[in-house]
Amino acid sequence: MSQVNRLSGGQVNRNTELNFRFDGRSFKGFEGDTLASALLANGERLMGRSFKYHRPRGVLTAGSEEPNALVELRQGNRQEPNTRATVAELFEGLEAKAQNAWPSLRFDAMAVNDRFSNFLTAGFYYKTFMWPKPFWEKVYEPIIRKAAGLGSISFEEDPDLYDKGFLHCDLLIIGAGPTGLAAALTAGRAGARVILADEDFRMGGRLNAETLALGDVSGADWATETLAELASLDNVRLMTRTTIIGAFDHGTYGAVERVQDHLPQAVAEKPRQILWRIYSRRAMLCAGAMERPIAFADNDRPGVMLASAVRSYVNRWAAAPAQQVAIFTNNDDGHRTAADLIAKGVNVPAVIDVRADAPAVAGTELLAGAEVIGTQGRLGLTSITVRLANGQTRKIMCGALAVSGGWNPNVHLTCHQRGRPQWDAELAAFVPGPDLPIGMTVAGAANGQLSTAQALSGGATAAVVALNDLGVAASPIAVPQAEDAPIALKPFWHVRGGKSRAWVDLQNDVTVKDVKLAHQENFVSVEHLKRYTTLGMATDQGKTSNMLGLAVMAELTGKSIPETGTTIFRPPYTPVPMSTMAGRATGKHFHPTRKTPSHVWAEEQGAVFTEVGDWLRAQWFPRKGETHWRQSVDREVLQTRKSVGVCDVTTLGKIDVQGRDAASFLNKIYANGFAKLPVGKVRYGLMLREDGIAYDDGTAARLAEDHFVVTTTTANAVLAYRNMEFARQCLWPDLDVQLISTTEAWAQYAVAGPNARKLLEKIVDADVDISNEGFPFMACGEITICGGCRARLFRISFSGELAYEIAVPTRYGDALVRALMAAGEEFDVTPYGTEALGVMRIEKGHAAGNELNGTTTAQNLGLGRMVSKKKDCIGNTLSEREGMNDETGLRLVGFKPVTDTDPVLAGAHLMNASGAVNARTDQGYVTSACYSPILGSAIGIGFLKDGANRMGERLRAVSPLEGSEIQVEVVSAHFVDPEGERLRA
Amino acid sequence: MMIDHPLLGLRDAQEFTYLGDASLIDRPDWQAKDAQDQFHDYLYLRDNPAGEHRELWFHETGDRSWLVVTRNTLTHEISKVELARDVARARGRST
């Protein structure tokens, strides 16, 4: 019973027998098999169910273009759907499952769809599920989703490692068939840096699948010899199991290398697949050609295969698809299949050739001018019905039918930069057009040179041309004597007059009748045809079906094929797993994690962290006995306002600005004036966009005549620096000013609270005067602390308290926080996190990201008078536009709930005390809200129409999203210390 | 895409941040009589050519140069790369 259809010879290793399971049954195969070849050797033709009608399907091809034999490979968290059995390399213990079949492959309940096929034609969904409208989301779509689709996923995390890599070469050769090998040898011997990539695990392409000789050796042996020489060359990199998935700009190619897919289990610490980015100076597409089928009634039964695939299975894998194999062809190439089968001892009952003048075939009967008009067999082919030239029909018993409709050059990658293939009448196929991706040439069968001799010489010659182009001298290798048969083909696409459906696209279950229906409903453009019928979609991108669909449409419209058009191809060439696209950028490695200098210390304190962009910042520091975050935050706020608190503010952007013109440069960057800021002083600055909208605020400290330190918000650190460089290089290129981002170079802490000075006095060196007189509010300076450590001190306050920000080189950041906390012990110092920071800034009415939200002007923020009209700065001209200067426009104000216990919600909209609640009556919105432990109630700040003139007014804050509506009173946004006495103390 | 940086040679476009039309260099005179109209046109009106386009790229993860790249929007072919500062000076910008 084991391997009943295994033949002699082939390139499988009979010394290594492999056990595998398919759909719950055990089989044996050999090393070198694919899952498809091993199943065929075991007499298994049924490998899947079709997408829509759940028709039994077998393997059509022997390559990555396979539309039918899609399986689920492996189990558990390694389960992968939609793997083509034709490229799945066999390994010991392989587990595969047919997909899209329930309860089993042999009996599939959903095959009932096939009985209703008259209704399930093209456009069925569009026409049927139109009404009632709510049914789509709740009823129709879930049912359709469950019934349709291909494989399933495990929903578990992929345990394997995936990686990305970069390669450079002079010449990238895509495909290692006769063309690619001749090109690689030519270029390799010339000393060029060559990458030869092939998706197969054995290089050689059709040389491994044909019996044709090259000189006095077999094609496969010539390939082996050539590869041995290439492997000995240091300048040549051979990449098997590597698919070039896309041709991108400027000679960049994407490649997926399946490093460990062929192993029973991936070796840990090694990537399973690698996504390569290959930078090539020149590329040669040597991707060969793909055979195309002919459509006829019931041409989808397991056993109906492409003739070239039958040769691959018989010659390379020594696996016969069946004991009796008939041939249906429109060209001489199909006859080779008969010859090869007979040579291997497989019975060929007949060759059916549509050409009346077809040449005779030795060893079998030729039915010239005949056509296959039907097939029989429920789960696999048992016989075919043939209409002979004289009109009579004949039934022929066979378990497989090898079909050849001619060859399509594999132009996929030539289209990735919008290149359009052009029609070659002699081949009756599309060949690459003139608009190739820059640096790409096409040779061999991919270029329409279909004979082996043409492939070899075409590859060698094209390599020489590409290298000469790069200034590398090269001469073509001496190519061996090889087959050079002319094209002998009669264009023939589908058999007319069959009783059953004739399948065009096997993966999407599109029939000749569906194409006719699309035409009848006026979807005659190829692009419309594709979208209406789904022809050419899904995992195979219509590699075996597009041409056929196009030919049928051409016939219906009465136009030629080139007039009808062609669809082009997009990357990727074959499906790429999401894991491979992601590489190592998964989970917490999805984006980098930036840690502040006090991170380790904060962890020791048990801090709760929050993500702010890439940064991790301490959100609050829970103490023993605190069970709710609010307890911690309230305590941090109260303790800071009562005594002193310390907060890491390193994440704020820092930009060092130096040069003779530094002041006049900042004067152009900020809306408010900076030219006259004295040395040793800090000023608040507002940055506008050129359209007049406020986008960032911060401070600039003047450390010297020609030296400023600018701070930005954490979120805009990168953008503000980019904009400043733009202004420096593109707008005012002759200003003497230099910029550098120093965000990571300095660790910075806010020390805030009435005892802040007392605390710092214990840290700063003796000669540093930080008294209120010596170092008043908004002072700055370069000082030393802790006995000589250089530091920068800024007397600025975000909390509204007496406060400083102190910065030291980052490497001292951890030591400084520990020193500050130790020095503060006698004041019961508290560390505080971003929550307390936020509470205190709302209590002070300071704007942050919620207020600088991309729609607000300086006027809205109540900072209108800051915008200088006496100088040129970014945004000032357009900030004067009428619509942005409405006297009764939105103004930043504060809100207190009328009932103390009511929460204020950020995002709530403000409505008058009575009247309708809608967009027309909208008075503004709450931007930030929190609980204020100082005031003992919730508070909010936000924008209110004519807000400055509405103090004391009662409004409704409405949040339909949260289903809440409360009464609020309009108050000043400065809840705490409105006169600013504390921060000047 | 690859950008031939005038100082650093061929660099991957991933290292750059794109801004847009190089006409953003030609910031109007704020004291012109019709300054608002000029700024409006400067900020909001752009040509959208199918073909050659001069545009600003910032070498953000590189040397922080702003570049003016002449790129064909149909083929992505890059025919010229200049330092934006040189372009700005040639167009009369100074301080």
mmCIF file with all atom_site columns, N, CA, C and O in Angstrom, chain A residues 213-254:
data_model
loop_
_atom_site.group_PDB
_atom_site.id
_atom_site.type_symbol
_atom_site.label_atom_id
_atom_site.label_alt_id
_atom_site.label_comp_id
_atom_site.label_asym_id
_atom_site.label_entity_id
_atom_site.label_seq_id
_atom_site.pdbx_PDB_ins_code
_atom_site.Cartn_x
_atom_site.Cartn_y
_atom_site.Cartn_z
_atom_site.occupancy
_atom_site.B_iso_or_equiv
_atom_site.pdbx_formal_charge
_atom_site.auth_seq_id
_atom_site.auth_comp_id
_atom_site.auth_asym_id
_atom_site.auth_atom_id
_atom_site.pdbx_PDB_model_num
ATOM 1   N N  . ALA A 1 213 ? 18.952 16.664 -22.345 1.00 0.00 ? 213 ALA A N  1
ATOM 2   C CA . ALA A 1 213 ? 20.385 16.658 -22.044 1.00 0.00 ? 213 ALA A CA 1
ATOM 3   C C  . ALA A 1 213 ? 21.003 18.007 -22.351 1.00 0.00 ? 213 ALA A C  1
ATOM 4   O O  . ALA A 1 213 ? 20.533 18.756 -23.207 1.00 0.00 ? 213 ALA A O  1
ATOM 5   N N  . LEU A 1 214 ? 22.050 18.346 -21.591 1.00 0.00 ? 214 LEU A N  1
ATOM 6   C CA . LEU A 1 214 ? 22.861 19.512 -21.889 1.00 0.00 ? 214 LEU A CA 1
ATOM 7   C C  . LEU A 1 214 ? 24.252 18.998 -22.232 1.00 0.00 ? 214 LEU A C  1
ATOM 8   O O  . LEU A 1 214 ? 24.961 18.505 -21.362 1.00 0.00 ? 214 LEU A O  1
ATOM 9   N N  . GLY A 1 215 ? 24.628 19.121 -23.501 1.00 0.00 ? 215 GLY A N  1
ATOM 10  C CA . GLY A 1 215 ? 25.874 18.511 -23.954 1.00 0.00 ? 215 GLY A CA 1
ATOM 11  C C  . GLY A 1 215 ? 25.779 17.011 -23.747 1.00 0.00 ? 215 GLY A C  1
ATOM 12  O O  . GLY A 1 215 ? 24.797 16.391 -24.159 1.00 0.00 ? 215 GLY A O  1
ATOM 13  N N  . ASP A 1 216 ? 26.727 16.431 -23.026 1.00 0.00 ? 216 ASP A N  1
ATOM 14  C CA . ASP A 1 216 ? 26.662 14.984 -22.839 1.00 0.00 ? 216 ASP A CA 1
ATOM 15  C C  . ASP A 1 216 ? 26.246 14.591 -21.425 1.00 0.00 ? 216 ASP A C  1
ATOM 16  O O  . ASP A 1 216 ? 26.439 13.469 -21.008 1.00 0.00 ? 216 ASP A O  1
ATOM 17  N N  . VAL A 1 217 ? 25.685 15.555 -20.657 1.00 0.00 ? 217 VAL A N  1
ATOM 18  C CA . VAL A 1 217 ? 25.159 15.181 -19.340 1.00 0.00 ? 217 VAL A CA 1
ATOM 19  C C  . VAL A 1 217 ? 23.676 15.568 -19.257 1.00 0.00 ? 217 VAL A C  1
ATOM 20  O O  . VAL A 1 217 ? 23.175 16.311 -20.105 1.00 0.00 ? 217 VAL A O  1
ATOM 21  N N  . SER A 1 218 ? 23.030 15.060 -18.236 1.00 0.00 ? 218 SER A N  1
ATOM 22  C CA . SER A 1 218 ? 21.613 15.423 -18.062 1.00 0.00 ? 218 SER A CA 1
ATOM 23  C C  . SER A 1 218 ? 21.531 16.863 -17.559 1.00 0.00 ? 218 SER A C  1
ATOM 24  O O  . SER A 1 218 ? 22.497 17.395 -17.007 1.00 0.00 ? 218 SER A O  1
ATOM 25  N N  . GLY A 1 219 ? 20.383 17.462 -17.737 1.00 0.00 ? 219 GLY A N  1
ATOM 26  C CA . GLY A 1 219 ? 20.189 18.837 -17.284 1.00 0.00 ? 219 GLY A CA 1
ATOM 27  C C  . GLY A 1 219 ? 20.439 18.971 -15.791 1.00 0.00 ? 219 GLY A C  1
ATOM 28  O O  . GLY A 1 219 ? 21.093 19.910 -15.331 1.00 0.00 ? 219 GLY A O  1
ATOM 29  N N  . ALA A 1 220 ? 19.935 18.005 -15.019 1.00 0.00 ? 220 ALA A N  1
ATOM 30  C CA . ALA A 1 220 ? 20.097 18.064 -13.565 1.00 0.00 ? 220 ALA A CA 1
ATOM 31  C C  . ALA A 1 220 ? 21.568 17.973 -13.186 1.00 0.00 ? 220 ALA A C  1
ATOM 32  O O  . ALA A 1 220 ? 22.037 18.661 -12.276 1.00 0.00 ? 220 ALA A O  1
ATOM 33  N N  . ASP A 1 221 ? 22.328 17.117 -13.899 1.00 0.00 ? 221 ASP A N  1
ATOM 34  C CA . ASP A 1 221 ? 23.760 16.982 -13.589 1.00 0.00 ? 221 ASP A CA 1
ATOM 35  C C  . ASP A 1 221 ? 24.510 18.264 -13.946 1.00 0.00 ? 221 ASP A C  1
ATOM 36  O O  . ASP A 1 221 ? 25.429 18.674 -13.240 1.00 0.00 ? 221 ASP A O  1
ATOM 37  N N  . TRP A 1 222 ? 24.129 18.874 -15.073 1.00 0.00 ? 222 TRP A N  1
ATOM 38  C CA . TRP A 1 222 ? 24.788 20.141 -15.455 1.00 0.00 ? 222 TRP A CA 1
ATOM 39  C C  . TRP A 1 222 ? 24.531 21.193 -14.375 1.00 0.00 ? 222 TRP A C  1
ATOM 40  O O  . TRP A 1 222 ? 25.436 21.938 -13.992 1.00 0.00 ? 222 TRP A O  1
ATOM 41  N N  . ALA A 1 223 ? 23.297 21.214 -13.876 1.00 0.00 ? 223 ALA A N  1
ATOM 42  C CA . ALA A 1 223 ? 22.968 22.169 -12.816 1.00 0.00 ? 223 ALA A CA 1
ATOM 43  C C  . ALA A 1 223 ? 23.822 21.908 -11.583 1.00 0.00 ? 223 ALA A C  1
ATOM 44  O O  . ALA A 1 223 ? 24.374 22.831 -10.976 1.00 0.00 ? 223 ALA A O  1
ATOM 45  N N  . THR A 1 224 ? 23.981 20.636 -11.216 1.00 0.00 ? 224 THR A N  1
ATOM 46  C CA . THR A 1 224 ? 24.779 20.282 -10.040 1.00 0.00 ? 224 THR A CA 1
ATOM 47  C C  . THR A 1 224 ? 26.226 20.719 -10.213 1.00 0.00 ? 224 THR A C  1
ATOM 48  O O  . THR A 1 224 ? 26.838 21.291 -9.307  1.00 0.00 ? 224 THR A O  1
ATOM 49  N N  . GLU A 1 225 ? 26.791 20.453 -11.397 1.00 0.00 ? 225 GLU A N  1
ATOM 50  C CA . GLU A 1 225 ? 28.189 20.842 -11.668 1.00 0.00 ? 225 GLU A CA 1
ATOM 51  C C  . GLU A 1 225 ? 28.343 22.359 -11.602 1.00 0.00 ? 225 GLU A C  1
ATOM 52  O O  . GLU A 1 225 ? 29.291 22.886 -11.021 1.00 0.00 ? 225 GLU A O  1
ATOM 53  N N  . THR A 1 226 ? 27.390 23.074 -12.225 1.00 0.00 ? 226 THR A N  1
ATOM 54  C CA . THR A 1 226 ? 27.464 24.533 -12.254 1.00 0.00 ? 226 THR A CA 1
ATOM 55  C C  . THR A 1 226 ? 27.361 25.101 -10.846 1.00 0.00 ? 226 THR A C  1
ATOM 56  O O  . THR A 1 226 ? 28.104 26.004 -10.473 1.00 0.00 ? 226 THR A O  1
ATOM 57  N N  . LEU A 1 227 ? 26.466 24.543 -10.048 1.00 0.00 ? 227 LEU A N  1
ATOM 58  C CA . LEU A 1 227 ? 26.293 25.030 -8.682  1.00 0.00 ? 227 LEU A CA 1
ATOM 59  C C  . LEU A 1 227 ? 27.540 24.765 -7.847  1.00 0.00 ? 227 LEU A C  1
ATOM 60  O O  . LEU A 1 227 ? 27.909 25.576 -6.994  1.00 0.00 ? 227 LEU A O  1
ATOM 61  N N  . ALA A 1 228 ? 28.205 23.642 -8.111  1.00 0.00 ? 228 ALA A N  1
ATOM 62  C CA . ALA A 1 228 ? 29.440 23.340 -7.366  1.00 0.00 ? 228 ALA A CA 1
ATOM 63  C C  . ALA A 1 228 ? 30.486 24.404 -7.664  1.00 0.00 ? 228 ALA A C  1
ATOM 64  O O  . ALA A 1 228 ? 31.166 24.891 -6.756  1.00 0.00 ? 228 ALA A O  1
ATOM 65  N N  . GLU A 1 229 ? 30.600 24.817 -8.928  1.00 0.00 ? 229 GLU A N  1
ATOM 66  C CA . GLU A 1 229 ? 31.584 25.858 -9.250  1.00 0.00 ? 229 GLU A CA 1
ATOM 67  C C  . GLU A 1 229 ? 31.187 27.185 -8.614  1.00 0.00 ? 229 GLU A C  1
ATOM 68  O O  . GLU A 1 229 ? 32.024 27.893 -8.045  1.00 0.00 ? 229 GLU A O  1
ATOM 69  N N  . LEU A 1 230 ? 29.879 27.515 -8.677  1.00 0.00 ? 230 LEU A N  1
ATOM 70  C CA . LEU A 1 230 ? 29.420 28.781 -8.091  1.00 0.00 ? 230 LEU A CA 1
ATOM 71  C C  . LEU A 1 230 ? 29.677 28.806 -6.579  1.00 0.00 ? 230 LEU A C  1
ATOM 72  O O  . LEU A 1 230 ? 30.073 29.828 -6.019  1.00 0.00 ? 230 LEU A O  1
ATOM 73  N N  . ALA A 1 231 ? 29.462 27.651 -5.942  1.00 0.00 ? 231 ALA A N  1
ATOM 74  C CA . ALA A 1 231 ? 29.664 27.590 -4.489  1.00 0.00 ? 231 ALA A CA 1
ATOM 75  C C  . ALA A 1 231 ? 31.128 27.816 -4.126  1.00 0.00 ? 231 ALA A C  1
ATOM 76  O O  . ALA A 1 231 ? 31.444 28.267 -3.024  1.00 0.00 ? 231 ALA A O  1
ATOM 77  N N  . SER A 1 232 ? 32.041 27.515 -5.069  1.00 0.00 ? 232 SER A N  1
ATOM 78  C CA . SER A 1 232 ? 33.465 27.675 -4.775  1.00 0.00 ? 232 SER A CA 1
ATOM 79  C C  . SER A 1 232 ? 33.916 29.129 -4.955  1.00 0.00 ? 232 SER A C  1
ATOM 80  O O  . SER A 1 232 ? 35.040 29.465 -4.619  1.00 0.00 ? 232 SER A O  1
ATOM 81  N N  . LEU A 1 233 ? 33.066 29.974 -5.498  1.00 0.00 ? 233 LEU A N  1
ATOM 82  C CA . LEU A 1 233 ? 33.447 31.375 -5.752  1.00 0.00 ? 233 LEU A CA 1
ATOM 83  C C  . LEU A 1 233 ? 33.045 32.241 -4.555  1.00 0.00 ? 233 LEU A C  1
ATOM 84  O O  . LEU A 1 233 ? 31.883 32.274 -4.177  1.00 0.00 ? 233 LEU A O  1
ATOM 85  N N  . ASP A 1 234 ? 34.001 32.962 -3.985  1.00 0.00 ? 234 ASP A N  1
ATOM 86  C CA . ASP A 1 234 ? 33.732 33.796 -2.807  1.00 0.00 ? 234 ASP A CA 1
ATOM 87  C C  . ASP A 1 234 ? 32.801 34.962 -3.121  1.00 0.00 ? 234 ASP A C  1
ATOM 88  O O  . ASP A 1 234 ? 32.154 35.505 -2.233  1.00 0.00 ? 234 ASP A O  1
ATOM 89  N N  . ASN A 1 235 ? 32.796 35.373 -4.383  1.00 0.00 ? 235 ASN A N  1
ATOM 90  C CA . ASN A 1 235 ? 32.008 36.556 -4.752  1.00 0.00 ? 235 ASN A CA 1
ATOM 91  C C  . ASN A 1 235 ? 30.569 36.198 -5.115  1.00 0.00 ? 235 ASN A C  1
ATOM 92  O O  . ASN A 1 235 ? 29.805 37.063 -5.539  1.00 0.00 ? 235 ASN A O  1
ATOM 93  N N  . VAL A 1 236 ? 30.205 34.917 -4.976  1.00 0.00 ? 236 VAL A N  1
ATOM 94  C CA . VAL A 1 236 ? 28.838 34.494 -5.324  1.00 0.00 ? 236 VAL A CA 1
ATOM 95  C C  . VAL A 1 236 ? 28.143 33.982 -4.070  1.00 0.00 ? 236 VAL A C  1
ATOM 96  O O  . VAL A 1 236 ? 28.700 33.184 -3.326  1.00 0.00 ? 236 VAL A O  1
ATOM 97  N N  . ARG A 1 237 ? 26.943 34.497 -3.812  1.00 0.00 ? 237 ARG A N  1
ATOM 98  C CA . ARG A 1 237 ? 26.142 34.017 -2.682  1.00 0.00 ? 237 ARG A CA 1
ATOM 99  C C  . ARG A 1 237 ? 24.937 33.265 -3.243  1.00 0.00 ? 237 ARG A C  1
ATOM 100 O O  . ARG A 1 237 ? 24.139 33.833 -3.989  1.00 0.00 ? 237 ARG A O  1
ATOM 101 N N  . LEU A 1 238 ? 24.833 31.996 -2.893  1.00 0.00 ? 238 LEU A N  1
ATOM 102 C CA . LEU A 1 238 ? 23.711 31.177 -3.364  1.00 0.00 ? 238 LEU A CA 1
ATOM 103 C C  . LEU A 1 238 ? 22.633 31.172 -2.288  1.00 0.00 ? 238 LEU A C  1
ATOM 104 O O  . LEU A 1 238 ? 22.903 30.827 -1.143  1.00 0.00 ? 238 LEU A O  1
ATOM 105 N N  . MET A 1 239 ? 21.440 31.568 -2.643  1.00 0.00 ? 239 MET A N  1
ATOM 106 C CA . MET A 1 239 ? 20.360 31.607 -1.659  1.00 0.00 ? 239 MET A CA 1
ATOM 107 C C  . MET A 1 239 ? 19.220 30.710 -2.119  1.00 0.00 ? 239 MET A C  1
ATOM 108 O O  . MET A 1 239 ? 18.390 31.096 -2.935  1.00 0.00 ? 239 MET A O  1
ATOM 109 N N  . THR A 1 240 ? 19.214 29.478 -1.597  1.00 0.00 ? 240 THR A N  1
ATOM 110 C CA . THR A 1 240 ? 18.081 28.596 -1.880  1.00 0.00 ? 240 THR A CA 1
ATOM 111 C C  . THR A 1 240 ? 16.949 28.951 -0.928  1.00 0.00 ? 240 THR A C  1
ATOM 112 O O  . THR A 1 240 ? 17.150 29.664 0.051   1.00 0.00 ? 240 THR A O  1
ATOM 113 N N  . ARG A 1 241 ? 15.769 28.409 -1.182  1.00 0.00 ? 241 ARG A N  1
ATOM 114 C CA . ARG A 1 241 ? 14.581 28.657 -0.335  1.00 0.00 ? 241 ARG A CA 1
ATOM 115 C C  . ARG A 1 241 ? 14.366 30.148 -0.133  1.00 0.00 ? 241 ARG A C  1
ATOM 116 O O  . ARG A 1 241 ? 13.926 30.577 0.918   1.00 0.00 ? 241 ARG A O  1
ATOM 117 N N  . THR A 1 242 ? 14.727 30.937 -1.138  1.00 0.00 ? 242 THR A N  1
ATOM 118 C CA . THR A 1 242 ? 14.630 32.391 -1.000  1.00 0.00 ? 242 THR A CA 1
ATOM 119 C C  . THR A 1 242 ? 13.796 32.965 -2.149  1.00 0.00 ? 242 THR A C  1
ATOM 120 O O  . THR A 1 242 ? 14.176 32.841 -3.313  1.00 0.00 ? 242 THR A O  1
ATOM 121 N N  . THR A 1 243 ? 12.664 33.539 -1.802  1.00 0.00 ? 243 THR A N  1
ATOM 122 C CA . THR A 1 243 ? 11.769 34.105 -2.802  1.00 0.00 ? 243 THR A CA 1
ATOM 123 C C  . THR A 1 243 ? 11.979 35.610 -2.878  1.00 0.00 ? 243 THR A C  1
ATOM 124 O O  . THR A 1 243 ? 11.922 36.287 -1.848  1.00 0.00 ? 243 THR A O  1
ATOM 125 N N  . ILE A 1 244 ? 12.243 36.103 -4.073  1.00 0.00 ? 244 ILE A N  1
ATOM 126 C CA . ILE A 1 244 ? 12.275 37.555 -4.263  1.00 0.00 ? 244 ILE A CA 1
ATOM 127 C C  . ILE A 1 244 ? 10.818 37.993 -4.350  1.00 0.00 ? 244 ILE A C  1
ATOM 128 O O  . ILE A 1 244 ? 10.114 37.643 -5.297  1.00 0.00 ? 244 ILE A O  1
ATOM 129 N N  . ILE A 1 245 ? 10.362 38.730 -3.354  1.00 0.00 ? 245 ILE A N  1
ATOM 130 C CA . ILE A 1 245 ? 8.925  39.018 -3.272  1.00 0.00 ? 245 ILE A CA 1
ATOM 131 C C  . ILE A 1 245 ? 8.536  40.322 -3.929  1.00 0.00 ? 245 ILE A C  1
ATOM 132 O O  . ILE A 1 245 ? 7.381  40.541 -4.248  1.00 0.00 ? 245 ILE A O  1
ATOM 133 N N  . GLY A 1 246 ? 9.500  41.214 -4.138  1.00 0.00 ? 246 GLY A N  1
ATOM 134 C CA . GLY A 1 246 ? 9.100  42.481 -4.748  1.00 0.00 ? 246 GLY A CA 1
ATOM 135 C C  . GLY A 1 246 ? 10.293 43.227 -5.301  1.00 0.00 ? 246 GLY A C  1
ATOM 136 O O  . GLY A 1 246 ? 11.402 43.125 -4.786  1.00 0.00 ? 246 GLY A O  1
ATOM 137 N N  . ALA A 1 247 ? 10.040 43.967 -6.400  1.00 0.00 ? 247 ALA A N  1
ATOM 138 C CA . ALA A 1 247 ? 11.049 44.854 -6.977  1.00 0.00 ? 247 ALA A CA 1
ATOM 139 C C  . ALA A 1 247 ? 10.674 46.267 -6.573  1.00 0.00 ? 247 ALA A C  1
ATOM 140 O O  . ALA A 1 247 ? 9.646  46.786 -6.996  1.00 0.00 ? 247 ALA A O  1
ATOM 141 N N  . PHE A 1 248 ? 11.486 46.866 -5.720  1.00 0.00 ? 248 PHE A N  1
ATOM 142 C CA . PHE A 1 248 ? 11.172 48.197 -5.212  1.00 0.00 ? 248 PHE A CA 1
ATOM 143 C C  . PHE A 1 248 ? 12.085 49.232 -5.876  1.00 0.00 ? 248 PHE A C  1
ATOM 144 O O  . PHE A 1 248 ? 12.854 48.893 -6.779  1.00 0.00 ? 248 PHE A O  1
ATOM 145 N N  . ASP A 1 249 ? 11.999 50.468 -5.401  1.00 0.00 ? 249 ASP A N  1
ATOM 146 C CA . ASP A 1 249 ? 12.700 51.547 -6.085  1.00 0.00 ? 249 ASP A CA 1
ATOM 147 C C  . ASP A 1 249 ? 14.210 51.393 -6.055  1.00 0.00 ? 249 ASP A C  1
ATOM 148 O O  . ASP A 1 249 ? 14.774 50.913 -5.083  1.00 0.00 ? 249 ASP A O  1
ATOM 149 N N  . HIS A 1 250 ? 14.826 51.861 -7.115  1.00 0.00 ? 250 HIS A N  1
ATOM 150 C CA . HIS A 1 250 ? 16.278 52.061 -7.163  1.00 0.00 ? 250 HIS A CA 1
ATOM 151 C C  . HIS A 1 250 ? 17.067 50.784 -6.885  1.00 0.00 ? 250 HIS A C  1
ATOM 152 O O  . HIS A 1 250 ? 18.048 50.795 -6.146  1.00 0.00 ? 250 HIS A O  1
ATOM 153 N N  . GLY A 1 251 ? 16.611 49.685 -7.451  1.00 0.00 ? 251 GLY A N  1
ATOM 154 C CA . GLY A 1 251 ? 17.380 48.446 -7.355  1.00 0.00 ? 251 GLY A CA 1
ATOM 155 C C  . GLY A 1 251 ? 17.255 47.722 -6.025  1.00 0.00 ? 251 GLY A C  1
ATOM 156 O O  . GLY A 1 251 ? 18.038 46.827 -5.729  1.00 0.00 ? 251 GLY A O  1
ATOM 157 N N  . THR A 1 252 ? 16.261 48.108 -5.217  1.00 0.00 ? 252 THR A N  1
ATOM 158 C CA . THR A 1 252 ? 16.056 47.423 -3.935  1.00 0.00 ? 252 THR A CA 1
ATOM 159 C C  . THR A 1 252 ? 15.043 46.289 -4.134  1.00 0.00 ? 252 THR A C  1
ATOM 160 O O  . THR A 1 252 ? 13.986 46.498 -4.723  1.00 0.00 ? 252 THR A O  1
ATOM 161 N N  . TYR A 1 253 ? 15.397 45.122 -3.635  1.00 0.00 ? 253 TYR A N  1
ATOM 162 C CA . TYR A 1 253 ? 14.501 43.959 -3.752  1.00 0.00 ? 253 TYR A CA 1
ATOM 163 C C  . TYR A 1 253 ? 14.214 43.391 -2.372  1.00 0.00 ? 253 TYR A C  1
ATOM 164 O O  . TYR A 1 253 ? 15.080 43.396 -1.489  1.00 0.00 ? 253 TYR A O  1
ATOM 165 N N  . GLY A 1 254 ? 12.989 42.936 -2.189  1.00 0.00 ? 254 GLY A N  1
ATOM 166 C CA . GLY A 1 254 ? 12.639 42.252 -0.953  1.00 0.00 ? 254 GLY A CA 1
ATOM 167 C C  . GLY A 1 254 ? 12.770 40.755 -1.177  1.00 0.00 ? 254 GLY A C  1
ATOM 168 O O  . GLY A 1 254 ? 12.442 40.254 -2.250  1.00 0.00 ? 254 GLY A O  1
#
